[in-house]
Amino acid sequence: MEVQRQQRYDPESNRGAGKTVDRVMACVNLVPIGGAIAVVLFILLSEALGHPLQKVRVASLSLSLPSTPSPPPSSTISGNWSVALSVKNHMPLWRRLSWDHAQVMLFYRGEFVAGTFLQGFCLPSGGKTTVETGAAAFSREVKDRVAQAIAKDSEDGGVMELELRLLNSDGDWRDWSDWDSFVCHGLKVGFSSQNQSQVGSLLSCSTHKCA
């Protein structure tokens, strides 16, 4: 009759199994810690990089100038303009997007032409809205070369390239320290003659996104 060998207790094997369990438990415990670190980093990044988490694009832009501009040496440009902006909040769930004192400024070849304010709004995370300025009149003295260039670009069939700057603060437009600041480059406006005025509207081929 064959005698079965009695299995001997191996403490090293048992110790190895215990280490494996410890490693698994350590990994399990690291999951919530890692998650908490990720949340904290996301909060910090959303605070530091709030600007990219707000999406702004120019929905429409119109500009109306008199057909007979003011002659030099006054170099005064006047007319009416309006802009509509599409805004979306991509920030985290607990971050609302609030604009209370948003200013929009229109520039031509680096020269400030016109400015007005947007109506305040508040958006939840994932919210989207369109804000408009309504028609705003402007009259401003500019350099002679700028006035002449505007008169030429606004002729019937002409195209004018403009820049829009947006600043959500009470500060001056020269102060860009606020992270709610956007610049919309390369806005091309096409003009046509209507009722003794040169009326321009945003072309579909124009760049509409603001950064």
Backbone as JSON, one array per atom type, in Angstrom:
{
  "sequence": "MEVQRQQRYDPESNRGAGKTVDRVMACVNLVPIGGAIAVVLFILLSEALGHPLQKVRVASLSLSLPSTPSPPPSSTISGNWSVALSVKNHMPLWRRLSWDHAQVMLFYRGEFVAGTFLQGFCLPSGGKTTVETGAAAFSREVKDRVAQAIAKDSEDGGVMELELRLLNSDGDWRDWSDWDSFVCHGLKVGFSSQNQSQVGSLLSCSTHKCA",
  "N": [[0.85, -1.19, 0.0], [0.57, 2.09, -0.98], [2.02, 4.86, 0.53], [0.9, 8.05, 0.98], [2.63, 11.07, 0.59], [2.94, 13.48, 3.08], [1.94, 16.78, 2.72], [4.14, 19.38, 3.12], [4.3, 22.27, 5.19], [4.96, 25.39, 3.83], [6.46, 28.18, 4.66], [7.58, 30.31, 3.2], [6.18, 30.35, 0.78], [3.63, 30.98, 1.65], [4.13, 33.5, 2.67], [4.73, 34.86, 0.33], [2.27, 34.86, -0.97], [0.87, 36.46, 0.77], [2.16, 38.9, 0.37], [1.37, 39.47, -2.23], [-1.38, 39.9, -1.92], [-1.22, 42.17, -0.32], [-0.12, 43.98, -2.14], [-2.2, 44.2, -4.02], [-4.22, 45.3, -2.42], [-3.0, 47.71, -1.8], [-2.94, 48.91, -4.31], [-5.68, 49.15, -4.76], [-6.32, 50.96, -2.74], [-4.99, 53.16, -3.7], [-6.49, 54.05, -5.81], [-8.79, 55.81, -5.11], [-7.22, 57.87, -4.04], [-5.66, 58.67, -6.21], [-7.73, 59.5, -7.85], [-8.7, 61.68, -6.39], [-6.48, 63.38, -6.51], [-6.45, 63.84, -9.26], [-8.85, 65.25, -9.57], [-8.3, 67.57, -8.07], [-6.13, 68.6, -9.58], [-7.52, 69.08, -11.95], [-9.28, 71.07, -11.15], [-7.45, 73.12, -10.51], [-6.27, 73.52, -13.01], [-8.49, 74.3, -14.49], [-8.98, 76.71, -13.3], [-6.64, 78.1, -13.9], [-6.54, 77.87, -16.65], [-8.93, 78.91, -17.61], [-9.76, 80.45, -19.75], [-9.42, 78.9, -22.31], [-11.52, 77.17, -21.87], [-13.78, 78.47, -22.36], [-15.77, 79.08, -25.06], [-15.86, 81.26, -27.7], [-17.34, 82.82, -30.45], [-17.78, 84.86, -33.36], [-20.93, 85.57, -34.3], [-22.34, 87.3, -35.95], [-21.65, 90.36, -37.69], [-22.05, 93.7, -38.38], [-21.72, 96.73, -40.23], [-22.21, 100.1, -40.85], [-21.62, 102.78, -42.93], [-21.48, 106.24, -43.92], [-22.07, 107.11, -47.35], [-20.65, 109.24, -48.38], [-17.82, 110.0, -47.03], [-16.37, 111.88, -44.28], [-14.34, 114.55, -45.32], [-10.71, 114.92, -45.42], [-9.12, 117.65, -43.6], [-10.24, 116.56, -41.27], [-10.66, 113.81, -40.79], [-12.61, 112.24, -39.6], [-14.45, 109.45, -38.74], [-17.62, 107.97, -38.95], [-20.67, 106.29, -38.08], [-22.74, 103.35, -37.85], [-22.76, 100.32, -35.95], [-22.95, 96.81, -35.2], [-22.77, 93.77, -33.33], [-22.93, 90.24, -32.85], [-22.36, 87.68, -30.57], [-21.54, 84.29, -30.12], [-21.53, 82.27, -27.34], [-20.15, 79.71, -25.34], [-20.05, 77.68, -22.46], [-17.58, 75.64, -21.34], [-16.58, 74.88, -18.97], [-16.0, 73.17, -15.73], [-18.65, 71.41, -13.85], [-19.25, 72.87, -11.55], [-18.59, 75.42, -12.13], [-19.79, 78.41, -13.1], [-20.29, 80.57, -15.89], [-19.9, 83.91, -16.0], [-20.59, 87.04, -17.22], [-20.42, 90.35, -16.58], [-19.65, 92.97, -17.14], [-18.94, 93.26, -19.9], [-17.02, 94.44, -22.55], [-16.94, 95.31, -25.98], [-14.72, 95.94, -28.58], [-13.91, 97.52, -31.61], [-11.49, 97.27, -34.1], [-9.41, 98.64, -36.66], [-6.8, 97.97, -38.69], [-5.16, 98.11, -36.44], [-6.05, 100.42, -35.26], [-8.23, 101.93, -32.97], [-11.66, 101.94, -33.46], [-14.44, 101.78, -32.77], [-16.6, 101.19, -29.94], [-18.54, 99.33, -27.54], [-20.95, 98.03, -25.14], [-21.76, 94.72, -23.92], [-24.77, 92.98, -23.09], [-25.16, 91.74, -19.81], [-24.74, 88.31, -18.67], [-25.29, 84.95, -17.43], [-24.01, 81.73, -17.46], [-24.58, 78.24, -17.03], [-22.51, 75.28, -16.56], [-21.76, 73.87, -19.68], [-23.68, 75.36, -20.88], [-25.05, 77.51, -23.46], [-25.21, 80.53, -25.32], [-26.34, 83.41, -27.19], [-25.22, 86.65, -27.5], [-26.01, 90.03, -28.11], [-25.13, 93.29, -29.29], [-26.78, 95.2, -30.31], [-27.68, 97.99, -32.46], [-25.18, 100.39, -32.54], [-24.11, 103.71, -32.42], [-21.25, 105.49, -33.67], [-18.52, 107.81, -33.63], [-15.48, 109.02, -34.54], [-12.2, 110.39, -34.35], [-9.55, 109.65, -36.46], [-6.33, 108.64, -37.79], [-5.18, 110.22, -40.82], [-4.43, 108.47, -42.94], [-5.71, 106.14, -42.13], [-8.41, 106.85, -42.21], [-8.68, 107.31, -44.96], [-8.11, 104.75, -45.94], [-10.25, 103.3, -44.87], [-12.38, 104.5, -46.2], [-11.82, 103.65, -48.79], [-11.87, 100.82, -48.59], [-14.5, 100.42, -47.93], [-15.98, 100.87, -50.15], [-18.42, 100.13, -52.76], [-18.68, 96.72, -53.14], [-16.3, 96.33, -51.9], [-13.97, 94.96, -49.46], [-13.42, 94.81, -46.05], [-11.07, 94.25, -43.52], [-11.36, 93.47, -40.19], [-10.77, 93.7, -36.62], [-11.83, 92.29, -33.61], [-12.12, 92.95, -30.22], [-12.6, 91.65, -27.0], [-13.42, 92.26, -23.7], [-13.97, 91.35, -20.46], [-14.41, 93.16, -18.02], [-14.04, 96.0, -15.8], [-11.99, 97.5, -16.57], [-9.54, 99.29, -18.57], [-9.3, 99.01, -22.16], [-6.71, 98.52, -22.86], [-5.62, 96.99, -20.91], [-4.88, 93.77, -20.42], [-4.93, 91.86, -18.42], [-6.96, 90.43, -17.31], [-8.47, 87.21, -17.43], [-10.72, 86.77, -18.9], [-10.58, 87.68, -21.59], [-10.67, 88.22, -25.05], [-9.59, 87.96, -28.45], [-10.58, 88.52, -31.7], [-9.5, 87.78, -34.69], [-9.0, 88.72, -38.16], [-11.58, 89.3, -39.3], [-13.61, 89.52, -41.93], [-15.4, 91.87, -43.71], [-17.87, 92.43, -46.04], [-18.87, 94.98, -48.35], [-21.67, 96.88, -49.6], [-23.6, 99.19, -51.56], [-26.3, 100.93, -50.13], [-29.09, 102.84, -49.96], [-27.79, 105.47, -49.82], [-25.77, 104.79, -48.12], [-22.93, 102.87, -47.06], [-23.06, 99.61, -46.54], [-21.95, 97.0, -44.57], [-21.41, 93.5, -44.05], [-20.6, 90.52, -42.2], [-18.55, 88.2, -43.84], [-19.03, 84.86, -45.0], [-16.75, 83.38, -45.39], [-15.0, 84.32, -43.6], [-12.86, 84.27, -40.68], [-14.26, 83.2, -37.71], [-13.87, 82.44, -35.09], [-12.78, 83.19, -31.77], [-9.9, 83.91, -29.83]],
  "CA": [[0.0, 0.0, 0.0], [1.43, 3.28, -1.14], [1.79, 5.88, 1.55], [0.96, 9.4, 0.44], [3.5, 11.98, 1.32], [2.25, 14.6, 3.71], [2.4, 18.07, 2.2], [4.8, 20.15, 4.16], [3.99, 23.71, 5.25], [6.04, 26.22, 3.3], [6.22, 29.57, 5.12], [7.96, 31.26, 2.15], [5.08, 30.41, -0.17], [2.54, 31.7, 2.31], [4.55, 34.89, 2.77], [4.61, 35.43, -1.01], [0.85, 35.1, -1.23], [0.49, 37.63, 1.57], [2.68, 40.1, -0.29], [0.52, 39.73, -3.4], [-2.61, 40.5, -1.41], [-0.89, 43.53, 0.12], [0.05, 44.82, -3.33], [-3.52, 44.43, -4.58], [-4.92, 46.23, -1.55], [-2.36, 49.02, -1.95], [-3.43, 49.48, -5.58], [-7.08, 49.53, -4.55], [-6.35, 52.17, -1.92], [-4.46, 54.28, -4.49], [-7.48, 54.51, -6.78], [-9.44, 57.06, -4.69], [-6.22, 58.92, -3.86], [-5.36, 59.16, -7.55], [-8.9, 60.24, -8.32], [-8.75, 62.96, -5.7], [-5.41, 64.21, -7.09], [-6.89, 64.25, -10.61], [-9.88, 66.28, -9.41], [-7.62, 68.8, -7.64], [-5.41, 69.13, -10.74], [-8.49, 69.58, -12.91], [-9.77, 72.34, -10.62], [-6.39, 74.11, -10.66], [-6.12, 73.81, -14.43], [-9.66, 75.05, -14.95], [-8.82, 78.08, -12.82], [-5.54, 78.74, -14.62], [-6.81, 77.84, -18.09], [-10.35, 79.13, -17.82], [-9.99, 81.04, -21.07], [-9.72, 77.92, -23.35], [-12.74, 76.44, -21.57], [-14.88, 79.3, -22.83], [-15.72, 79.15, -26.52], [-16.5, 82.46, -28.2], [-17.22, 83.04, -31.88], [-18.58, 85.97, -33.86], [-22.07, 85.06, -35.06], [-22.62, 88.29, -37.0], [-21.04, 91.68, -37.53], [-22.5, 94.62, -39.43], [-21.13, 98.06, -40.15], [-22.84, 101.02, -41.8], [-20.89, 104.04, -43.05], [-22.06, 107.13, -44.93], [-21.46, 106.96, -48.68], [-19.69, 110.34, -48.55], [-17.13, 110.16, -45.75], [-15.87, 113.22, -43.94], [-13.07, 114.76, -46.02], [-9.58, 115.42, -44.62], [-8.22, 117.09, -42.61], [-10.92, 116.13, -40.05], [-10.44, 112.37, -40.63], [-13.6, 111.7, -38.67], [-15.27, 108.36, -39.27], [-18.84, 107.82, -38.17], [-21.6, 105.31, -38.62], [-23.37, 102.46, -36.88], [-22.26, 98.97, -36.02], [-23.51, 95.86, -34.24], [-22.12, 92.46, -33.33], [-23.54, 89.18, -32.05], [-21.36, 86.68, -30.19], [-22.0, 83.0, -29.61], [-20.68, 81.93, -26.2], [-20.45, 78.42, -24.7], [-19.27, 77.41, -21.25], [-17.07, 74.28, -21.26], [-15.93, 74.7, -17.68], [-16.58, 72.1, -14.91], [-20.05, 71.55, -13.42], [-19.42, 73.84, -10.47], [-18.14, 76.72, -12.6], [-20.67, 79.17, -13.99], [-19.63, 81.61, -16.69], [-20.66, 85.13, -15.76], [-20.06, 88.29, -17.78], [-21.22, 91.46, -16.06], [-19.23, 94.26, -17.73], [-18.18, 92.9, -21.11], [-16.88, 95.47, -23.56], [-16.46, 94.89, -27.29], [-14.04, 97.04, -29.26], [-13.65, 97.27, -33.02], [-10.22, 97.85, -34.54], [-9.08, 98.56, -38.08], [-5.35, 98.18, -38.84], [-4.62, 98.47, -35.14], [-6.64, 101.67, -34.78], [-9.53, 101.78, -32.33], [-12.69, 102.59, -34.26], [-15.72, 101.88, -32.07], [-16.73, 100.31, -28.78], [-19.84, 99.33, -26.86], [-21.03, 97.03, -24.09], [-22.68, 93.61, -24.09], [-25.67, 92.74, -21.96], [-24.63, 90.72, -18.92], [-25.41, 87.02, -18.66], [-24.69, 83.91, -16.6], [-24.22, 80.43, -18.09], [-24.12, 77.06, -16.29], [-21.6, 74.44, -17.32], [-22.39, 73.3, -20.86], [-24.67, 76.29, -21.42], [-24.7, 78.26, -24.66], [-26.1, 81.65, -25.58], [-25.9, 84.42, -28.16], [-25.41, 87.99, -26.96], [-25.94, 91.04, -29.15], [-24.95, 94.66, -28.8], [-27.74, 96.13, -30.88], [-27.02, 99.02, -33.26], [-24.52, 101.43, -31.74], [-23.52, 104.77, -33.24], [-19.89, 105.86, -33.3], [-17.88, 108.9, -34.36], [-14.14, 109.03, -33.96], [-11.09, 110.94, -35.1], [-8.48, 108.68, -36.71], [-5.27, 109.16, -38.64], [-5.6, 110.46, -42.19], [-4.26, 107.26, -43.76], [-6.72, 105.17, -41.7], [-9.69, 107.32, -42.75], [-8.66, 107.08, -46.4], [-8.18, 103.31, -46.17], [-11.61, 102.88, -44.55], [-13.23, 104.96, -47.3], [-11.55, 102.81, -49.96], [-12.32, 99.44, -48.33], [-15.96, 100.37, -47.78], [-16.65, 101.13, -51.43], [-19.3, 99.06, -53.22], [-17.92, 95.53, -53.51], [-15.06, 96.28, -51.15], [-13.88, 94.08, -48.29], [-12.64, 95.41, -44.96], [-10.68, 93.28, -42.49], [-11.45, 94.09, -38.88], [-10.41, 92.91, -35.44], [-12.74, 92.53, -32.49], [-11.54, 92.61, -28.91], [-13.62, 91.49, -25.97], [-12.85, 92.33, -22.37], [-15.0, 91.27, -19.43], [-13.95, 93.83, -16.8], [-14.3, 97.44, -15.79], [-10.73, 98.16, -16.88], [-9.29, 99.87, -19.87], [-9.08, 97.97, -23.17], [-5.28, 98.26, -22.98], [-5.23, 96.1, -19.83], [-5.3, 92.41, -20.77], [-4.59, 90.95, -17.33], [-8.14, 89.62, -17.02], [-8.46, 86.02, -18.29], [-11.9, 86.82, -19.75], [-10.26, 88.57, -22.7], [-10.6, 87.5, -26.32], [-9.31, 88.73, -29.66], [-11.12, 87.88, -32.9], [-8.73, 88.3, -35.81], [-9.36, 88.38, -39.54], [-13.02, 89.37, -39.59], [-13.76, 90.18, -43.23], [-16.73, 92.44, -43.9], [-18.1, 92.85, -47.42], [-19.71, 96.17, -48.41], [-22.51, 97.19, -50.76], [-24.27, 100.5, -51.44], [-27.72, 100.84, -49.82], [-29.73, 104.06, -49.44], [-26.77, 106.47, -49.53], [-24.86, 104.28, -47.08], [-22.15, 101.68, -47.37], [-23.44, 98.64, -45.5], [-21.09, 95.81, -44.59], [-21.78, 92.37, -43.18], [-19.56, 89.51, -42.07], [-18.53, 87.21, -44.91], [-19.03, 83.47, -44.52], [-15.39, 82.84, -45.48], [-14.19, 84.98, -42.58], [-12.6, 83.53, -39.45], [-15.25, 83.64, -36.73], [-13.51, 82.03, -33.73], [-11.99, 84.15, -30.99], [-8.93, 83.25, -28.94]],
  "C": [[0.89, 1.24, 0.0], [1.03, 4.34, -0.13], [1.96, 7.26, 0.92], [1.84, 10.28, 1.32], [2.68, 13.16, 1.87], [2.84, 15.92, 3.21], [2.92, 18.94, 3.33], [4.43, 21.63, 4.07], [5.2, 24.52, 4.82], [5.79, 27.68, 3.68], [6.57, 30.6, 4.05], [6.83, 31.45, 1.14], [3.92, 31.21, 0.4], [2.85, 33.19, 2.42], [4.43, 35.58, 1.42], [3.17, 35.75, -1.35], [0.37, 36.31, -0.45], [0.96, 38.93, 0.95], [1.83, 40.48, -1.5], [-0.78, 40.4, -2.99], [-2.37, 41.94, -0.97], [-0.75, 44.47, -1.07], [-1.3, 45.17, -3.94], [-4.29, 45.45, -3.75], [-4.34, 47.64, -1.65], [-2.83, 49.7, -3.23], [-4.87, 49.95, -5.45], [-7.17, 50.82, -3.75], [-5.85, 53.39, -2.69], [-5.47, 54.86, -5.46], [-8.2, 55.79, -6.31], [-8.46, 58.2, -4.48], [-5.87, 59.55, -5.21], [-6.51, 59.97, -8.12], [-8.99, 61.61, -7.69], [-7.69, 63.91, -6.24], [-5.82, 64.72, -8.46], [-7.93, 65.36, -10.54], [-9.25, 67.61, -9.02], [-6.87, 69.44, -8.8], [-6.36, 69.73, -11.76], [-9.04, 70.93, -12.47], [-8.73, 73.44, -10.84], [-6.21, 74.51, -12.12], [-7.29, 74.61, -14.97], [-9.61, 76.49, -14.49], [-7.77, 78.81, -13.64], [-5.82, 78.86, -16.1], [-8.29, 78.03, -18.38], [-10.67, 79.64, -19.2], [-10.27, 79.99, -22.15], [-11.01, 77.14, -23.11], [-13.99, 77.27, -21.85], [-14.74, 79.44, -24.35], [-16.53, 80.37, -26.99], [-16.28, 82.55, -29.71], [-18.15, 84.2, -32.29], [-19.69, 85.41, -34.74], [-22.43, 86.0, -36.2], [-21.94, 89.6, -36.66], [-21.49, 92.55, -38.69], [-21.95, 96.02, -39.15], [-21.75, 98.94, -41.24], [-22.11, 102.35, -41.77], [-21.56, 104.92, -44.09], [-21.33, 106.98, -46.26], [-20.44, 108.05, -48.95], [-18.99, 110.58, -47.22], [-16.65, 111.57, -45.53], [-14.52, 113.42, -44.6], [-11.96, 115.14, -45.05], [-9.65, 116.94, -44.58], [-8.9, 116.56, -41.35], [-10.66, 114.66, -39.75], [-11.38, 111.77, -39.59], [-14.39, 110.6, -39.37], [-16.48, 108.19, -38.36], [-19.75, 106.81, -38.84], [-22.27, 104.53, -37.51], [-22.78, 101.06, -37.04], [-22.96, 98.1, -34.98], [-22.79, 94.53, -34.39], [-22.91, 91.5, -32.47], [-22.49, 88.11, -31.81], [-22.05, 85.43, -29.68], [-21.02, 82.54, -28.53], [-21.12, 80.59, -25.62], [-19.5, 78.2, -23.54], [-18.88, 75.93, -21.19], [-16.39, 74.0, -19.93], [-16.64, 73.63, -16.85], [-17.97, 72.44, -14.38], [-20.25, 72.64, -12.39], [-19.02, 75.26, -10.89], [-19.15, 77.35, -13.55], [-19.84, 80.23, -14.72], [-20.48, 82.87, -16.59], [-19.91, 86.32, -16.35], [-20.98, 89.42, -17.33], [-20.9, 92.78, -16.74], [-18.39, 94.0, -18.97], [-18.21, 94.04, -22.12], [-16.42, 94.84, -24.87], [-15.91, 96.11, -28.01], [-13.7, 96.63, -30.68], [-12.39, 98.01, -33.44], [-10.04, 97.64, -36.04], [-7.6, 98.93, -38.23], [-4.72, 98.68, -37.55], [-5.18, 99.74, -34.55], [-8.02, 101.41, -34.19], [-10.56, 102.59, -33.08], [-13.98, 102.82, -33.46], [-15.74, 100.9, -30.9], [-18.1, 100.41, -28.17], [-19.83, 98.2, -25.84], [-22.02, 95.92, -24.47], [-23.58, 93.51, -22.87], [-25.12, 91.6, -21.12], [-25.42, 89.42, -18.98], [-24.65, 86.07, -17.75], [-25.04, 82.55, -17.2], [-23.78, 79.3, -17.17], [-23.14, 76.27, -17.15], [-22.33, 73.77, -18.48], [-23.4, 74.22, -21.51], [-24.14, 77.07, -22.61], [-25.7, 79.38, -24.86], [-25.52, 82.54, -26.67], [-26.23, 85.79, -27.59], [-25.18, 89.01, -28.07], [-25.76, 92.43, -28.53], [-26.1, 95.56, -29.23], [-26.98, 97.19, -31.66], [-26.46, 100.12, -32.36], [-23.86, 102.44, -32.67], [-22.1, 105.06, -32.76], [-19.42, 107.03, -34.17], [-16.51, 109.11, -33.71], [-13.13, 109.64, -34.93], [-10.01, 109.86, -35.24], [-7.42, 109.35, -37.58], [-5.77, 109.29, -40.08], [-5.54, 109.18, -43.04], [-5.31, 106.21, -43.4], [-8.08, 105.56, -42.27], [-9.77, 107.06, -44.25], [-8.78, 105.59, -46.73], [-9.58, 102.77, -45.9], [-12.55, 103.28, -45.69], [-13.04, 104.08, -48.54], [-12.11, 101.4, -49.77], [-13.84, 99.32, -48.27], [-16.7, 100.75, -49.06], [-17.5, 99.92, -51.83], [-18.46, 97.88, -53.73], [-16.61, 95.38, -52.76], [-15.14, 95.35, -49.95], [-12.95, 94.72, -47.27], [-12.33, 94.33, -43.92], [-10.6, 93.98, -41.15], [-11.0, 93.12, -37.78], [-11.34, 93.29, -34.3], [-12.06, 92.1, -31.21], [-12.66, 92.64, -27.87], [-12.93, 91.45, -24.62], [-13.96, 92.35, -21.34], [-14.45, 91.85, -18.12], [-14.33, 95.29, -16.89], [-13.07, 98.22, -16.23], [-10.67, 98.73, -18.28], [-8.99, 98.77, -20.87], [-7.6, 97.66, -23.36], [-4.78, 97.3, -21.91], [-5.78, 94.71, -20.11], [-4.97, 91.41, -19.67], [-5.75, 90.03, -16.99], [-8.2, 88.43, -17.96], [-9.71, 85.94, -19.15], [-11.69, 87.81, -20.9], [-10.08, 87.74, -23.96], [-10.27, 88.47, -27.43], [-9.8, 87.91, -30.85], [-10.45, 88.51, -34.11], [-9.41, 87.98, -37.15], [-10.84, 88.37, -39.86], [-13.22, 90.18, -40.88], [-15.22, 90.58, -43.44], [-16.85, 92.93, -45.34], [-19.12, 93.97, -47.49], [-20.5, 96.25, -49.72], [-23.22, 98.51, -50.49], [-25.76, 100.29, -51.2], [-28.19, 102.17, -49.23], [-28.71, 105.09, -48.95], [-25.87, 106.07, -48.37], [-24.09, 103.08, -47.63], [-22.37, 100.7, -46.23], [-22.59, 97.39, -45.66], [-21.59, 94.75, -43.65], [-20.68, 91.32, -43.24], [-19.67, 88.47, -43.17], [-18.41, 85.81, -44.32], [-17.63, 82.87, -44.53], [-14.49, 83.39, -44.39], [-13.98, 84.06, -41.37], [-13.49, 84.06, -38.35], [-14.84, 83.33, -35.3], [-12.62, 83.08, -33.08], [-11.08, 83.39, -30.03], [-8.41, 84.21, -27.88]]
}
